[in-house]
PDB file of C-alpha atoms in Angstrom:
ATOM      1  CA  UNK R   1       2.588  18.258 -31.107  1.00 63.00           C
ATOM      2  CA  UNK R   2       2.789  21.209 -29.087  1.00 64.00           C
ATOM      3  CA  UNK R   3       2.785  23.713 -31.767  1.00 67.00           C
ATOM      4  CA  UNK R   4      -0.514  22.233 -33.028  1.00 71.00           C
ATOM      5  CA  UNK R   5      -2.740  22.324 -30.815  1.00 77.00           C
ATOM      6  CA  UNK R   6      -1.251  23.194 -27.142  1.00 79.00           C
ATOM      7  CA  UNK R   7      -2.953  21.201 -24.066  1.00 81.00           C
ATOM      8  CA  UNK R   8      -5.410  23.862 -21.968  1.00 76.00           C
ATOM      9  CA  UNK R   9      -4.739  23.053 -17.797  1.00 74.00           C
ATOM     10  CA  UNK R  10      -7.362  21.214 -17.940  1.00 74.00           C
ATOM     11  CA  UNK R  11      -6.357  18.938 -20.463  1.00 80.00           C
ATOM     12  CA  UNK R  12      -3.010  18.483 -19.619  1.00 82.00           C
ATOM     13  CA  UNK R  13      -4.293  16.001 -16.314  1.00 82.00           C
ATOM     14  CA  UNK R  14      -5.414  13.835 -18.661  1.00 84.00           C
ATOM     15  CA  UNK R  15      -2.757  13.045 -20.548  1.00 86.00           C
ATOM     16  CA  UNK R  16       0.723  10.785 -20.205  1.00 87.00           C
ATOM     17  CA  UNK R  17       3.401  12.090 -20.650  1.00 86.00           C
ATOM     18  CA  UNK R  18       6.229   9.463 -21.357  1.00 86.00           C
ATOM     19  CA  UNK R  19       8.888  11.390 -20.045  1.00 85.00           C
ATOM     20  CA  UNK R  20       7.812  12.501 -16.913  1.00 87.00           C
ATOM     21  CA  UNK R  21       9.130  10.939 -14.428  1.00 88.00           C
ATOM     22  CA  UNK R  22       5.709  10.825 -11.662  1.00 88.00           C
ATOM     23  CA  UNK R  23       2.979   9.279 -11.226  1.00 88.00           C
ATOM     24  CA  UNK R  24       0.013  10.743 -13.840  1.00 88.00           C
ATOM     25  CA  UNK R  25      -3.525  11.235 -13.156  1.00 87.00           C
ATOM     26  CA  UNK R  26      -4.770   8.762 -15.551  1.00 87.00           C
ATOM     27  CA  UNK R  27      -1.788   6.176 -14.281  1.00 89.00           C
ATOM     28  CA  UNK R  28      -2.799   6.589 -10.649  1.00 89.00           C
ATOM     29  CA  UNK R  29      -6.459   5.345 -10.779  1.00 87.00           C
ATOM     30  CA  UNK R  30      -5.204   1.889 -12.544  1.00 87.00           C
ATOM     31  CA  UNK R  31      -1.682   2.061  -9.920  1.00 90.00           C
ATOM     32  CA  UNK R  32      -4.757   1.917  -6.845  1.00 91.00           C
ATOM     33  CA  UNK R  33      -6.877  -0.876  -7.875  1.00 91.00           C
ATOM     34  CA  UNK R  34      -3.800  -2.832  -8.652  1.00 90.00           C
ATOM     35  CA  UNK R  35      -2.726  -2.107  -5.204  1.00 91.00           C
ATOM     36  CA  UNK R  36      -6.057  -2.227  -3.936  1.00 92.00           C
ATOM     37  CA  UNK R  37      -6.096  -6.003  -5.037  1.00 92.00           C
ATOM     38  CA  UNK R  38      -2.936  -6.757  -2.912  1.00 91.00           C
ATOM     39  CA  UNK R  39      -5.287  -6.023  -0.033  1.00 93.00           C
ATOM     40  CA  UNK R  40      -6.416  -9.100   0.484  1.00 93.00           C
ATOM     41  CA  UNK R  41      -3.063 -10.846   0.599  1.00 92.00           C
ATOM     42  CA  UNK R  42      -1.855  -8.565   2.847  1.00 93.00           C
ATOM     43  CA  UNK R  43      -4.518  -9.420   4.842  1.00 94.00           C
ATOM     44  CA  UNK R  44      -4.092 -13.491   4.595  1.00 94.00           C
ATOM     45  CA  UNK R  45      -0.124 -13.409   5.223  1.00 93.00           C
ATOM     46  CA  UNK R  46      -0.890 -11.328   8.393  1.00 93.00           C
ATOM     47  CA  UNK R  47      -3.618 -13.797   9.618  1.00 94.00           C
ATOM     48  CA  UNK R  48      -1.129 -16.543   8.993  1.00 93.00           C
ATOM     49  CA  UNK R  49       1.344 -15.237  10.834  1.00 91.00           C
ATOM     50  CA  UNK R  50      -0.914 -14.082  13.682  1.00 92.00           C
ATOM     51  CA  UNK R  51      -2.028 -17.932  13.451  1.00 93.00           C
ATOM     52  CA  UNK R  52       1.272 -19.595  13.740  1.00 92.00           C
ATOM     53  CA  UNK R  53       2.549 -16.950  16.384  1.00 91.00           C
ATOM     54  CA  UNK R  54      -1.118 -17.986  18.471  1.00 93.00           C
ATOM     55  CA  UNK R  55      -0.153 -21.772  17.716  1.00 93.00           C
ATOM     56  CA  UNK R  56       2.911 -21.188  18.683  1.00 92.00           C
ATOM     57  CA  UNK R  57       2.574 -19.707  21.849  1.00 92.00           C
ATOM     58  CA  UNK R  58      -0.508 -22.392  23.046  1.00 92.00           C
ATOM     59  CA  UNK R  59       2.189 -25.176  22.245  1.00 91.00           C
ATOM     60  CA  UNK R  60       4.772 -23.205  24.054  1.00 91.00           C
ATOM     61  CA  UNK R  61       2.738 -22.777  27.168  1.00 91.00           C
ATOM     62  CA  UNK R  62       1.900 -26.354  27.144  1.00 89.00           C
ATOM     63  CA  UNK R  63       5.219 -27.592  26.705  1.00 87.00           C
ATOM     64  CA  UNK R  64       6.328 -25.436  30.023  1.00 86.00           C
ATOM     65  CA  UNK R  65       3.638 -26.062  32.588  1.00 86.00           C
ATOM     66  CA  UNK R  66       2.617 -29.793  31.725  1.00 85.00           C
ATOM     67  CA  UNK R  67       6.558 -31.365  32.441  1.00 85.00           C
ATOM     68  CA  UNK R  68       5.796 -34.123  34.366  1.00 87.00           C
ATOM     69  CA  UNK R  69       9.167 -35.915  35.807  1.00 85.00           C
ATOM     70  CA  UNK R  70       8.603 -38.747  37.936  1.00 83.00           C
ATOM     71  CA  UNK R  71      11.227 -40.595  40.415  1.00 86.00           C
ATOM     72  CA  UNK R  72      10.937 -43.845  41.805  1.00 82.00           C
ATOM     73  CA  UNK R  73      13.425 -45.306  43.912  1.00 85.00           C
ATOM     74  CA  UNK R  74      13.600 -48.951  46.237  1.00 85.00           C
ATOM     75  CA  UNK R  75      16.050 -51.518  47.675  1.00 84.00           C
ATOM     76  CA  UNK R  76      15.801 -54.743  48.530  1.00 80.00           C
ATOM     77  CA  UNK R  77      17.681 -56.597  50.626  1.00 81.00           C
ATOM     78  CA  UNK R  78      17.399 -60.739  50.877  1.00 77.00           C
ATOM     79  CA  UNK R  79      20.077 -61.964  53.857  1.00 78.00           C
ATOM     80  CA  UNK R  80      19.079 -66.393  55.265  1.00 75.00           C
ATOM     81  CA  UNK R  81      21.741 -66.932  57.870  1.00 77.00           C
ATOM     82  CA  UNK R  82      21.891 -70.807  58.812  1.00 74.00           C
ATOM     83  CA  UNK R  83      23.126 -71.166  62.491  1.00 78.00           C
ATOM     84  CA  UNK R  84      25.680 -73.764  63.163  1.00 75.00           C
ATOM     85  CA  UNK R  85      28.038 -76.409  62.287  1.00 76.00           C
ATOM     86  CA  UNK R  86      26.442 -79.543  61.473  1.00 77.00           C
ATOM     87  CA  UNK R  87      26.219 -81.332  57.919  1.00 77.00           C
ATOM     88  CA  UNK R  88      22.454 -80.032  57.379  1.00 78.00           C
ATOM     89  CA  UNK R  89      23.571 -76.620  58.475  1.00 76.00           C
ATOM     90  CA  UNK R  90      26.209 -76.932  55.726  1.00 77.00           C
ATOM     91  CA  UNK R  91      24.238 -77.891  53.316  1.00 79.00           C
ATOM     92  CA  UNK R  92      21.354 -75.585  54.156  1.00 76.00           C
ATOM     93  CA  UNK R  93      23.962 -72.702  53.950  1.00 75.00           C
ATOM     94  CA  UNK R  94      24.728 -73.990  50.206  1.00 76.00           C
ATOM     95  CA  UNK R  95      21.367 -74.197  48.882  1.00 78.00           C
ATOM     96  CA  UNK R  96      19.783 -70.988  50.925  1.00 75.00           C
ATOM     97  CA  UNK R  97      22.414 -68.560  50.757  1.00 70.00           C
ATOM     98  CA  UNK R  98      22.328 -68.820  46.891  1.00 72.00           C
ATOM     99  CA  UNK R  99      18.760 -67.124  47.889  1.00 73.00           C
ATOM    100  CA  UNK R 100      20.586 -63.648  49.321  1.00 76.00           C
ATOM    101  CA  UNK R 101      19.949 -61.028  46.628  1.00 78.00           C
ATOM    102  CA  UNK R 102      20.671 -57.426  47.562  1.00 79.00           C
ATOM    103  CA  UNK R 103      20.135 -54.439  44.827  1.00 78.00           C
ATOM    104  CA  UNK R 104      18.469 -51.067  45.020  1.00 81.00           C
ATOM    105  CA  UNK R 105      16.468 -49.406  42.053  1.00 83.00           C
ATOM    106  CA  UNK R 106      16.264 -45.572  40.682  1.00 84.00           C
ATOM    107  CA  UNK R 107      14.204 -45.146  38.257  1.00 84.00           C
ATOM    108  CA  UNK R 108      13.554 -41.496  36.922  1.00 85.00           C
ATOM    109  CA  UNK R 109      11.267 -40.996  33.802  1.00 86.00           C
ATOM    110  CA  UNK R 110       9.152 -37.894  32.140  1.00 84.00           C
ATOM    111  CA  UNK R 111       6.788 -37.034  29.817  1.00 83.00           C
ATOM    112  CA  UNK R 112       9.457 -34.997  27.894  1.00 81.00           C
ATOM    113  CA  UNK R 113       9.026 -37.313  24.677  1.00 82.00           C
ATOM    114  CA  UNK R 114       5.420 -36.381  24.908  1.00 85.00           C
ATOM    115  CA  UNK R 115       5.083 -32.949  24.884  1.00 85.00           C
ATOM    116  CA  UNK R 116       5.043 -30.782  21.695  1.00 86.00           C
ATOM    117  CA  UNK R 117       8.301 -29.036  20.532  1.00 87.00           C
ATOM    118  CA  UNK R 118       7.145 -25.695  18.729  1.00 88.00           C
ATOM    119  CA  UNK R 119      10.204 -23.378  17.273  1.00 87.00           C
ATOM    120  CA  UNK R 120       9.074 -20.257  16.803  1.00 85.00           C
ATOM    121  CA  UNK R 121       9.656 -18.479  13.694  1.00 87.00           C
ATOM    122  CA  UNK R 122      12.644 -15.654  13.603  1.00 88.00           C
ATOM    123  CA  UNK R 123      12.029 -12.174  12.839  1.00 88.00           C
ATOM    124  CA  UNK R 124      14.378 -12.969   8.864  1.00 90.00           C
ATOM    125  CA  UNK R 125      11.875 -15.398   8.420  1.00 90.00           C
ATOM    126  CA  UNK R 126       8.816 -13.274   8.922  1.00 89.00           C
ATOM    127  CA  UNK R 127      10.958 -10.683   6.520  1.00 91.00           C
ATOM    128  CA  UNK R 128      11.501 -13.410   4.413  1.00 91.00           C
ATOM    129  CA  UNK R 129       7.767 -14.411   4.322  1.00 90.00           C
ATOM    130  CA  UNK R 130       6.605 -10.721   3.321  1.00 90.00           C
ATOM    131  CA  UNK R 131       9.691 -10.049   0.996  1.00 93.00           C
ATOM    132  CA  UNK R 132       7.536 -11.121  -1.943  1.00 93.00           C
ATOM    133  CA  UNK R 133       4.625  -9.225  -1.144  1.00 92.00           C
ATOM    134  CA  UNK R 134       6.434  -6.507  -0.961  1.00 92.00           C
ATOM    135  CA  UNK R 135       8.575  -6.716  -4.793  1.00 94.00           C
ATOM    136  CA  UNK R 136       4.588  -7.098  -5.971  1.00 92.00           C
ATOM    137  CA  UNK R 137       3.598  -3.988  -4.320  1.00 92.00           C
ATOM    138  CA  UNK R 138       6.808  -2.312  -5.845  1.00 92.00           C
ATOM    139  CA  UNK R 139       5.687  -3.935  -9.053  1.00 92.00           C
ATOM    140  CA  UNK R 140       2.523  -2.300  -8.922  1.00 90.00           C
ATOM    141  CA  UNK R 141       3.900   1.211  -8.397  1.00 89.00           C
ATOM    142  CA  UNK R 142       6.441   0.698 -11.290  1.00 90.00           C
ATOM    143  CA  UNK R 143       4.583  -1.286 -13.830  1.00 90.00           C
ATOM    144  CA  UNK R 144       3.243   2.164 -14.988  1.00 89.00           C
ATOM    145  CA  UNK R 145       6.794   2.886 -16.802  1.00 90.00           C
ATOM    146  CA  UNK R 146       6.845   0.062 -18.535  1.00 91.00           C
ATOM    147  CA  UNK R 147       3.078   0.479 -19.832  1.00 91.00           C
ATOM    148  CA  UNK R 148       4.032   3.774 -21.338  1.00 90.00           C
ATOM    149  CA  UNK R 149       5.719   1.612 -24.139  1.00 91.00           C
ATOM    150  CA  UNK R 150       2.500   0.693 -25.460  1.00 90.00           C
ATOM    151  CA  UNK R 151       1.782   3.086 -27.503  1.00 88.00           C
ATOM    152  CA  UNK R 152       5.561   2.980 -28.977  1.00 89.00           C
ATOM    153  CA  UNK R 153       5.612  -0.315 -29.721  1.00 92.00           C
ATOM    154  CA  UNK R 154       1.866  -0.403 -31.482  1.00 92.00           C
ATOM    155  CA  UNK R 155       2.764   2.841 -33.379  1.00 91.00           C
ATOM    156  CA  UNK R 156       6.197   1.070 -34.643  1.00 92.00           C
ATOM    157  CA  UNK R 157       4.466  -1.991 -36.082  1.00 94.00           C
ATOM    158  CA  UNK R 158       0.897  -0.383 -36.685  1.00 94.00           C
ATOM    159  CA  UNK R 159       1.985   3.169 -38.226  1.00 92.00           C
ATOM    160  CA  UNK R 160      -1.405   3.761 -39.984  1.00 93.00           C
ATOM    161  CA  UNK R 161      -3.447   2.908 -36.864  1.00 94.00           C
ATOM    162  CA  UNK R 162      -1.337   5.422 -35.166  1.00 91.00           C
ATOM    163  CA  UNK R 163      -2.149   7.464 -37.740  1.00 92.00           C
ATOM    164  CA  UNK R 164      -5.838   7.595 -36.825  1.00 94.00           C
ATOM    165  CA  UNK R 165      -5.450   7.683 -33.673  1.00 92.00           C
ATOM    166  CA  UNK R 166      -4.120  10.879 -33.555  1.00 89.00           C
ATOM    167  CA  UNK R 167      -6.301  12.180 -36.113  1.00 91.00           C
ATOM    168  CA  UNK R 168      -9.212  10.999 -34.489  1.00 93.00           C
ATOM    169  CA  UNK R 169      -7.921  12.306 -30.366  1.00 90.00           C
ATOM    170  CA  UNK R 170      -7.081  15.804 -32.361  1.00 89.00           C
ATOM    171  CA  UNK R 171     -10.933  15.995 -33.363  1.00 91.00           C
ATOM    172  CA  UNK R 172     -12.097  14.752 -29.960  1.00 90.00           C
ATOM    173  CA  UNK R 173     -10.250  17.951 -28.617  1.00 88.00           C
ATOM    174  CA  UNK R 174     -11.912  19.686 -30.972  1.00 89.00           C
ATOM    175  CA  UNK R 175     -15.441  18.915 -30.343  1.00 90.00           C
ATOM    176  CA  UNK R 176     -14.225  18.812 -26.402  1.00 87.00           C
ATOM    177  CA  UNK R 177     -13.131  22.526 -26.242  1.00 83.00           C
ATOM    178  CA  UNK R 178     -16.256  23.474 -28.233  1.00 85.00           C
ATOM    179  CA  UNK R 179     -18.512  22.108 -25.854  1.00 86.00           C
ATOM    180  CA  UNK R 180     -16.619  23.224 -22.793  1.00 80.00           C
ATOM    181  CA  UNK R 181     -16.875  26.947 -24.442  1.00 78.00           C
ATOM    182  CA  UNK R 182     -20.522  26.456 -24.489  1.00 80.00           C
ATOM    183  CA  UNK R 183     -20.696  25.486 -20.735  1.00 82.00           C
ATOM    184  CA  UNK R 184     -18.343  27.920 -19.393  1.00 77.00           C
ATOM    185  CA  UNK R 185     -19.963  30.529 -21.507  1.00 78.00           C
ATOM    186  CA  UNK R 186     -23.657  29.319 -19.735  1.00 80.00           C
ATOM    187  CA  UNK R 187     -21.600  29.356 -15.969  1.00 78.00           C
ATOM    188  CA  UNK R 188     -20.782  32.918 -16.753  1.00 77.00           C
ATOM    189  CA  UNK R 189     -23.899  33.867 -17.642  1.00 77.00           C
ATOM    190  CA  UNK R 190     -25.515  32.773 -15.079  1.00 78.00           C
ATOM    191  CA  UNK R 191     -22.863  33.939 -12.404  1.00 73.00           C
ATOM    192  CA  UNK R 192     -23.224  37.518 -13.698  1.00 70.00           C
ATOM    193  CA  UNK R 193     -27.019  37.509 -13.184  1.00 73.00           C
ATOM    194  CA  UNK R 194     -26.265  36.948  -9.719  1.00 71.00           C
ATOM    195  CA  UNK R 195     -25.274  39.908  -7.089  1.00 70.00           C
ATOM    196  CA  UNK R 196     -21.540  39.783  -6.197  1.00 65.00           C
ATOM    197  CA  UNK R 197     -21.516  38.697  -2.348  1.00 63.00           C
ATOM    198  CA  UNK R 198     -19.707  40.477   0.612  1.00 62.00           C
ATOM    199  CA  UNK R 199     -16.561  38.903   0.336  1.00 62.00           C
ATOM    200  CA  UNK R 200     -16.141  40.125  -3.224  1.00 63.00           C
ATOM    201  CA  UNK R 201     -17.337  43.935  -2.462  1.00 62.00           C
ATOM    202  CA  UNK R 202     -14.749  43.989   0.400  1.00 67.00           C
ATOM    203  CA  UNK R 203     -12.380  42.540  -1.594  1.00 64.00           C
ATOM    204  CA  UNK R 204     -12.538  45.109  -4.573  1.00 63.00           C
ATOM    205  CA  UNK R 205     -12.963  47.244  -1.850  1.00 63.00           C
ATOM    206  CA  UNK R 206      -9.600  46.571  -0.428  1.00 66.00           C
ATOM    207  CA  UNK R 207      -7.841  46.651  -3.910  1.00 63.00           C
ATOM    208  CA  UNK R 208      -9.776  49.532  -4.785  1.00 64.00           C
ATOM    209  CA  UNK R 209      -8.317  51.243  -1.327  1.00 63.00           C
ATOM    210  CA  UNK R 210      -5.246  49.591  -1.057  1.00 66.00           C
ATOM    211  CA  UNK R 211      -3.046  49.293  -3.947  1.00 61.00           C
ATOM    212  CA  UNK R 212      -0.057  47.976  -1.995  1.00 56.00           C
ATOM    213  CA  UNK R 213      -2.494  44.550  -1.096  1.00 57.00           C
ATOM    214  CA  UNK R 214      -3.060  43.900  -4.606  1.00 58.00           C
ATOM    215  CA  UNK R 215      -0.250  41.384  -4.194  1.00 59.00           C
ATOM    216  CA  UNK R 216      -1.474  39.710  -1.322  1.00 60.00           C
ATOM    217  CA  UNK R 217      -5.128  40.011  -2.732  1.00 60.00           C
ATOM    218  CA  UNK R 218      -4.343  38.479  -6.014  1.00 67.00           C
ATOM    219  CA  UNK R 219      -7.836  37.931  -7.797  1.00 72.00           C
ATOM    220  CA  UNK R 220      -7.865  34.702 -10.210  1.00 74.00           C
ATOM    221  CA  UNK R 221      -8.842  33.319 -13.639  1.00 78.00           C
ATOM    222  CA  UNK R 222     -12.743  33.575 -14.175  1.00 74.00           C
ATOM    223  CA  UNK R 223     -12.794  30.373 -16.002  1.00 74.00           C
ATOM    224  CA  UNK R 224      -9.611  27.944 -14.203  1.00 73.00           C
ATOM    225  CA  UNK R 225      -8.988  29.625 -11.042  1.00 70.00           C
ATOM    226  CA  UNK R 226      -5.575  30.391 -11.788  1.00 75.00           C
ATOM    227  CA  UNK R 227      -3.763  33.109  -9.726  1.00 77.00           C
ATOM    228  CA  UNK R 228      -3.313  36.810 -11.463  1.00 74.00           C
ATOM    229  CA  UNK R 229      -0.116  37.105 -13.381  1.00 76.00           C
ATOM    230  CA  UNK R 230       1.039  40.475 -15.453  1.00 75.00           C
ATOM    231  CA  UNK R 231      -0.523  38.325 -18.448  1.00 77.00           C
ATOM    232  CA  UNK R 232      -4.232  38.225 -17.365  1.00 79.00           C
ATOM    233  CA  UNK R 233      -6.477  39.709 -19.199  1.00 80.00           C
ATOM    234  CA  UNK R 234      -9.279  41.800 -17.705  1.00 79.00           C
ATOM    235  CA  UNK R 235     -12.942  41.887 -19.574  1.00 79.00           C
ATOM    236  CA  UNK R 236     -13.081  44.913 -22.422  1.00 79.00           C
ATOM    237  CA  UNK R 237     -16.349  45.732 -20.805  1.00 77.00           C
ATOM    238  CA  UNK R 238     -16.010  48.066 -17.659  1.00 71.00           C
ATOM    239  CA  UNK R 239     -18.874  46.726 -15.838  1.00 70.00           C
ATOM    240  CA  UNK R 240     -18.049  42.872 -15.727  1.00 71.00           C
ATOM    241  CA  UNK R 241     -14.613  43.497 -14.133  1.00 68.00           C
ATOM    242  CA  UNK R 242     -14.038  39.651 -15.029  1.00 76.00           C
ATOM    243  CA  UNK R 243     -10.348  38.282 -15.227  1.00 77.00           C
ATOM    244  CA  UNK R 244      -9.217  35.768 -17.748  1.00 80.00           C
ATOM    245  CA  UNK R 245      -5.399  34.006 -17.662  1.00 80.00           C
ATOM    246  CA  UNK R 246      -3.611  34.309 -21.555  1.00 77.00           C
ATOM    247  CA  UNK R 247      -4.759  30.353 -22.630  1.00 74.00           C
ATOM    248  CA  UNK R 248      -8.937  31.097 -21.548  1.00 75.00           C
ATOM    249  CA  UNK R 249      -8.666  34.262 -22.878  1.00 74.00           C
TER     250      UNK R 249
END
């Protein structure tokens, strides 16, 4: 609840907030390695398709510089003429003639049948072959919506773990802003021993001079390094000059 215990800025980034519609902090680091493991997929499909576009174009080549066509052509021509008019003649013209033959021969062949026919792929069907790496990629960025259920769903049927749970991240806080007092209180302490540097004596400097910069020359929060609103707070002591914003304060 807000009114209990209201997140510090430094808090808030890590938290979920169901409602909001981005990307979280905490969200983001398990949204990467999910994506991080579609790497290597990403990395197969492209091989394979650098593969069969190679394959393809070695098959290609071969199938348009290694046409062989080959054309044979002959005639031949068999012609016995028996001169003259006697019986032998006759029947020598009966018996040998049946020997004249005559018939010419084209023959054209290729090594068309042999060669390799490669189709190459389309550019739909490379779209086609990524498609699904892509919906798991969009899966990965949107399966953090779905996660924020979680919590909803074990609450509903687990009211009394829920119970603890809250009890138990309320006293976490707790103990966290404790200790975090503690160390910013030691960071101070130890950044006041130490002599202001140049930049910071020309800067009061300038404000000091120059009332009409103070907007440009807005100092910040001591503690979160927020920029100077009406509701900062200076330190009550006039030689630490220190700002604090309304929630460090």
């Amino acid at each position: 609840k807000q009114t209990l215990l209201p997140l510090l800025r430094e808090e808030t980034s890590s938290f979920i907030f169901p409602c909001h519609p981005a990307v979280q902090r905490p969200e983001l680091q398990y949204m990467v390695m999910e994506l991080l493991r579609c790497i290597p997929l990403l990395l197969f499909l492209l091989f394979v398709c650098v593969l069969d576009h190679f394959i393809f174009s070695i098959l290609s080549i071969i199938q348009h510089h290694s046409f062989v066509q080959y054309s044979y052509q002959t005639s031949h021509h068999l012609s016995v003429n028996v001169m003259g008019t006697s019986l032998m003649a006759e029947l020598l013209r009966e018996t040998i003639g049946a020997l004249n033959t005559s018939f010419d021969t084209e023959v054209e062949t290729s090594n068309l049948a042999c060669l390799p026919q490669p189709s190459g792929m389309t550019r739909q069907r490379y779209l086609d072959t990524c498609l699904p790496l892509g919906l798991l990629a969009l899966l990965c960025l949107l399966q953090v919506y779905p996660f924020r259920l979680r919590r909803a769903i074990a609450a509903f049927y687990f009211p009394k773990r829920e119970k603890t749970r809250v009890l138990f991240l309320y006293n976490k806080l707790l103990r966290q802003r404790k200790n975090f007092l503690h160390l910013q209180c030691g960071r101070l302490a130890q950044q006041a021993r130490q002599p202001p540097g140049l930049g910071t004596l020309l800067l009061q400097w300038c404000r000091r001079r120059c009332p009409w910069l103070r907007r440009c020359l807005r100092r910040r929060c001591t503690l979160c390094g927020t920029p100077e609103t009406p509701r900062h707070r200076p330190c009550p002591d006039p030689d630490c000059g220190a700002l604090y914003c309304e929630q460090c304060w």
